[in-house]
N, CA and C atoms as an extended XYZ file, in Angstrom:
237
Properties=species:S:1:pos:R:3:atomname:S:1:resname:S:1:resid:I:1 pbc="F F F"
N        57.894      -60.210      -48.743 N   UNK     1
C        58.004      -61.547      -48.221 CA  UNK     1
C        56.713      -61.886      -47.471 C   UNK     1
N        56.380      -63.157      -47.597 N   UNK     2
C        55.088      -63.698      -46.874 CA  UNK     2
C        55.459      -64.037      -45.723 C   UNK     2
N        54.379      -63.960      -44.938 N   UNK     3
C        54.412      -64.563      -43.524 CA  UNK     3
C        53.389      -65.338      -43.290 C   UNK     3
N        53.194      -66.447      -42.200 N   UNK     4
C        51.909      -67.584      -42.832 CA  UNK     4
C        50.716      -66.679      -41.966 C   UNK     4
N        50.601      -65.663      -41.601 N   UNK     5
C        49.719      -64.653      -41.712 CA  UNK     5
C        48.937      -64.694      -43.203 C   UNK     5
N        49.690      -64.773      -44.048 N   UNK     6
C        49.308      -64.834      -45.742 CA  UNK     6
C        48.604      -65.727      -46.330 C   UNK     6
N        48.807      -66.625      -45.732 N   UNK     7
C        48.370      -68.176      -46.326 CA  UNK     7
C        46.580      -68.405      -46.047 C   UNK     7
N        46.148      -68.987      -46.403 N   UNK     8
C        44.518      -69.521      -46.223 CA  UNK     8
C        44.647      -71.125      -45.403 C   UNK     8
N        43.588      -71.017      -45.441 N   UNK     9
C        43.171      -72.584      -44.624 CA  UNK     9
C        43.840      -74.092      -45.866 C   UNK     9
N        44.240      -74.583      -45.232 N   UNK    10
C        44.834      -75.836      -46.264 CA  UNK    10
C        45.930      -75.341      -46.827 C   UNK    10
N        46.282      -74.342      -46.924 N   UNK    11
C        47.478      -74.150      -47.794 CA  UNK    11
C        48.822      -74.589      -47.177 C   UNK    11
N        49.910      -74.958      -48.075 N   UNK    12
C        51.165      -75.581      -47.643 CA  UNK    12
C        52.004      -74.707      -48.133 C   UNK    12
N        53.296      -74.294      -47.395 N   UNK    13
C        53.998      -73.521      -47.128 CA  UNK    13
C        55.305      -73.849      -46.670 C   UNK    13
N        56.536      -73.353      -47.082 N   UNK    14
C        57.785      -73.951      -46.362 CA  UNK    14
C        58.000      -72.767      -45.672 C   UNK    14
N        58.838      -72.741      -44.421 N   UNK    15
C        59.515      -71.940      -43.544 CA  UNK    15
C        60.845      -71.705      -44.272 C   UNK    15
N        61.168      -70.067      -44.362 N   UNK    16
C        62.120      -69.634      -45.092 CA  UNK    16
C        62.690      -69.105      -43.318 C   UNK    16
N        62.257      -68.532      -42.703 N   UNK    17
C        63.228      -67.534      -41.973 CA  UNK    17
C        61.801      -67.296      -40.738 C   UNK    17
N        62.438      -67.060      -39.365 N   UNK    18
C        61.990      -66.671      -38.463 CA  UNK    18
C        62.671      -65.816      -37.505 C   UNK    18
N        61.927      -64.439      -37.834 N   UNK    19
C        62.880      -62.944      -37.403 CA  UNK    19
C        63.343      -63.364      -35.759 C   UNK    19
N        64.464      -62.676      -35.824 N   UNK    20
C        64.923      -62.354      -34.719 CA  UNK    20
C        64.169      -61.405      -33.782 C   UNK    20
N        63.157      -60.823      -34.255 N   UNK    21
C        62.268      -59.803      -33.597 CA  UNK    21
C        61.085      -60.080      -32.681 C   UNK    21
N        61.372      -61.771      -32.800 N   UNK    22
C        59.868      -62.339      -32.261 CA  UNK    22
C        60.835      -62.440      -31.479 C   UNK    22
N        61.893      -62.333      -31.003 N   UNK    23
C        62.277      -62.469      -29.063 CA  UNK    23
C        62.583      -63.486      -28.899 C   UNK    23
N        63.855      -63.922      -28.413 N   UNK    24
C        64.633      -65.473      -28.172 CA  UNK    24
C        63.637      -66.471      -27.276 C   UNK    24
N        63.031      -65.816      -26.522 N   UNK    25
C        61.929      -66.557      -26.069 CA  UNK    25
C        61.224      -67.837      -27.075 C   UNK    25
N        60.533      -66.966      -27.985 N   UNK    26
C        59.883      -67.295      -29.038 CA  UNK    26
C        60.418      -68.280      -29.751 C   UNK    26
N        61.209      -68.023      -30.379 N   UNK    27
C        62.149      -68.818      -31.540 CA  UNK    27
C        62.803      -70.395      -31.172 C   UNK    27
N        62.972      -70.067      -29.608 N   UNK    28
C        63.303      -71.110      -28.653 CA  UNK    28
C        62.068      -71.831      -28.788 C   UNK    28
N        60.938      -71.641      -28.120 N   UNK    29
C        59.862      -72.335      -27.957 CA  UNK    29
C        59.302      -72.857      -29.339 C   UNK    29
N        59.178      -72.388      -30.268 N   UNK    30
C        58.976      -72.605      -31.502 CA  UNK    30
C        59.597      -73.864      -32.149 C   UNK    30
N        60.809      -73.614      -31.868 N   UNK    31
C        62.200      -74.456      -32.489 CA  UNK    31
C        61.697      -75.761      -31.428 C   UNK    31
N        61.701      -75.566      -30.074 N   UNK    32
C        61.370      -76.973      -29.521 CA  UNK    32
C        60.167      -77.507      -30.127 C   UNK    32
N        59.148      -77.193      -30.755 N   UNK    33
C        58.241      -78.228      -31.001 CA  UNK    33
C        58.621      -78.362      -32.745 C   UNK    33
N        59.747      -78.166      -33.184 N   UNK    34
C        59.651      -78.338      -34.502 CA  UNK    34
C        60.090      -77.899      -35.568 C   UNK    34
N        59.370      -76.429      -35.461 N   UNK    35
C        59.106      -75.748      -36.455 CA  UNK    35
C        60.429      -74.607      -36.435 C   UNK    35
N        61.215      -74.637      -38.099 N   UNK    36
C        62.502      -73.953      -38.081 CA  UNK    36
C        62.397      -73.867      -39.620 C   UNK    36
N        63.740      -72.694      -40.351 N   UNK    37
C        63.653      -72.624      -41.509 CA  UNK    37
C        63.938      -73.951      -42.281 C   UNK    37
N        63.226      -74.312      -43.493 N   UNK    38
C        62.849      -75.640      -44.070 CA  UNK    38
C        61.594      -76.536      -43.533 C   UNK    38
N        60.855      -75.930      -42.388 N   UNK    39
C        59.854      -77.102      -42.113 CA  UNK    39
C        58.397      -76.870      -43.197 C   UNK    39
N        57.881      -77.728      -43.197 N   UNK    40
C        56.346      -77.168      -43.879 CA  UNK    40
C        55.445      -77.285      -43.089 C   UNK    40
N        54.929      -76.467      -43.292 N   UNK    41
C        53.482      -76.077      -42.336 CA  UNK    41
C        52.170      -75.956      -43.102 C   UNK    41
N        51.292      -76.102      -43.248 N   UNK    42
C        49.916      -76.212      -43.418 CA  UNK    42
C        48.870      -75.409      -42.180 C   UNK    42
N        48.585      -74.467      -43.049 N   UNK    43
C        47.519      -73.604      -41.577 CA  UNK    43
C        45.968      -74.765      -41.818 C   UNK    43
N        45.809      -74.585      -40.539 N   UNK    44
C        44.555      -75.454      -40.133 CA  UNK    44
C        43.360      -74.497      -39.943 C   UNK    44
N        43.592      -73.422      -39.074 N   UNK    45
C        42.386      -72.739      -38.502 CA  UNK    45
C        43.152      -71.371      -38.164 C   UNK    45
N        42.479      -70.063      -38.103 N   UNK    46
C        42.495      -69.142      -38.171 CA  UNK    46
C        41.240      -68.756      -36.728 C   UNK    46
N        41.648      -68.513      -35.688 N   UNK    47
C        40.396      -68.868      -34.644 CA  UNK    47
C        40.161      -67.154      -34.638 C   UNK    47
N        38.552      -67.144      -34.909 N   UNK    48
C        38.210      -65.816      -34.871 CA  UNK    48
C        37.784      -65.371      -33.367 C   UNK    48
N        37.416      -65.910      -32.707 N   UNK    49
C        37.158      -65.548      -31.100 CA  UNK    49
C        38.309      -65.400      -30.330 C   UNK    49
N        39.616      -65.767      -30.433 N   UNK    50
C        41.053      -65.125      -30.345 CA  UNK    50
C        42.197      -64.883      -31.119 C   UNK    50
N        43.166      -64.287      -30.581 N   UNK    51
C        44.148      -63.542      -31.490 CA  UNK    51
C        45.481      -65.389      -31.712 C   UNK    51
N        44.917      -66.395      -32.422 N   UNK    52
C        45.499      -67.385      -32.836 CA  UNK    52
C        45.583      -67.780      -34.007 C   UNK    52
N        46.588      -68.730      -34.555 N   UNK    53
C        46.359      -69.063      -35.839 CA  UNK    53
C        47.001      -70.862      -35.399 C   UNK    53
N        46.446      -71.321      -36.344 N   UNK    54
C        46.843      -73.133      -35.915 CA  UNK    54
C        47.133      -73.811      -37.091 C   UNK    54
N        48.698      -74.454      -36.938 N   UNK    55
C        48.872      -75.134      -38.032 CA  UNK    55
C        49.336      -76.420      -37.744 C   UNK    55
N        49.278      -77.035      -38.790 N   UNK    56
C        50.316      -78.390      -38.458 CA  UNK    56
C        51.682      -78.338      -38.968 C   UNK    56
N        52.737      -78.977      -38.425 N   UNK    57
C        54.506      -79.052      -39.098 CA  UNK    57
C        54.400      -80.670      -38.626 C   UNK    57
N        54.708      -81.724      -39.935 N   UNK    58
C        54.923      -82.832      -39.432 CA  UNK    58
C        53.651      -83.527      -38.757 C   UNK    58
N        53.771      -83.944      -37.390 N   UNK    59
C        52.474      -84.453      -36.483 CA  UNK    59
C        52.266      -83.327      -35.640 C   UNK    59
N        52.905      -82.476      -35.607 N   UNK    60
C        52.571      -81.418      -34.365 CA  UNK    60
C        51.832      -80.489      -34.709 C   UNK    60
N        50.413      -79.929      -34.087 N   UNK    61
C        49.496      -79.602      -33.938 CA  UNK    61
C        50.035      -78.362      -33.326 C   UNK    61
N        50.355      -77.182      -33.987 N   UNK    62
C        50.968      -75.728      -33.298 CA  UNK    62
C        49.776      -74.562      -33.441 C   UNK    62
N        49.366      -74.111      -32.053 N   UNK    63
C        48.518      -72.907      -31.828 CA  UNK    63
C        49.793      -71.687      -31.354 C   UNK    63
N        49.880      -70.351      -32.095 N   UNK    64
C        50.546      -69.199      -31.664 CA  UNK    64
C        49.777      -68.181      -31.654 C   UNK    64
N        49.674      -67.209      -31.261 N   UNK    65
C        49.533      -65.478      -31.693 CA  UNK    65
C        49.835      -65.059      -32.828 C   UNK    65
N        48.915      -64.154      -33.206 N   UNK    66
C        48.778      -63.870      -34.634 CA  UNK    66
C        49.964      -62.976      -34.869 C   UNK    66
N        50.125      -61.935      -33.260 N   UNK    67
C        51.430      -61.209      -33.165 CA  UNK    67
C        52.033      -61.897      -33.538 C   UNK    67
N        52.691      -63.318      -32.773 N   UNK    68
C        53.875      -63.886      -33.301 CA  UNK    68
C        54.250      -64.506      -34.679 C   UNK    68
N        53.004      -64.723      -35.368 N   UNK    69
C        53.253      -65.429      -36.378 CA  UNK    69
C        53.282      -64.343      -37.548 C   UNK    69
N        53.436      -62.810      -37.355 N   UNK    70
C        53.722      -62.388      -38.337 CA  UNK    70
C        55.282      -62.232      -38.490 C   UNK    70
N        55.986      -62.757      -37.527 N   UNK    71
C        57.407      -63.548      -37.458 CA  UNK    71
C        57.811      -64.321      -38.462 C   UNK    71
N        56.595      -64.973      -38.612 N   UNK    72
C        57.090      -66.601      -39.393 CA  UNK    72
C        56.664      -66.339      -41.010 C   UNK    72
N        58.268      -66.202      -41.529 N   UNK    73
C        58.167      -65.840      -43.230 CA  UNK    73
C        58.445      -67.551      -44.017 C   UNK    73
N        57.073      -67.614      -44.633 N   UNK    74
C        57.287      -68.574      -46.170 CA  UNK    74
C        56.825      -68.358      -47.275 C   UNK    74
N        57.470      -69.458      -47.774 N   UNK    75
C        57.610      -69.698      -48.814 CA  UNK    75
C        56.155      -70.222      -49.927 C   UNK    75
N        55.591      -70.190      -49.904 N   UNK    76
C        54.059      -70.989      -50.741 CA  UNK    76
C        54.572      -71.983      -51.239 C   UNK    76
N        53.843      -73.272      -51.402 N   UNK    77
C        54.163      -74.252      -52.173 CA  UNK    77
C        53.244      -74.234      -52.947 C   UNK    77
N        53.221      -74.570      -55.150 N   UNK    78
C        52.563      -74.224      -55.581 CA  UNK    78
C        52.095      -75.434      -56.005 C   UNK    78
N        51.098      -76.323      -56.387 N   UNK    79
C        50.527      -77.530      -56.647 CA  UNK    79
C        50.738      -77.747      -58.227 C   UNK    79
């Protein structure tokens, strides 16, 4: 299974599942700005001077940890 760890810059992606392992914390905070199984996401940037990855869901502009986002399993969308 992919995680958007997987994905490249521009690529679009649906949210299948977000482990229980990233910590209710997480999933909470996550879920408030949006992002849940079925959303699509598009990675934006991959920031090499910290441990982040940045995507968009919708209008929202989401920066996480690379830790956390090997949490976040999708789906590829294929063109």
């Amino acid at each position: 299974m992919k995680t958007i760890l997987d994905l490249k810059i521009n690529q679009e992606a649906r949210i299948i599942n977000i482990s229980i392992s990233a910590g209710k914390d997480f999933i909470n905070d996550i879920m408030d700005h949006g992002i849940f199984p079925g959303s699509l996401v598009v990675v934006s940037e991959f920031s090499q001077s910290s441990d982040k990855i940045i995507f968009i869901s919708g209008d929202n502009l989401i920066s996480i940890r690379k830790t956390e986002a090997k949490y976040i399993y999708v789906d590829e969308i294929f063109e």
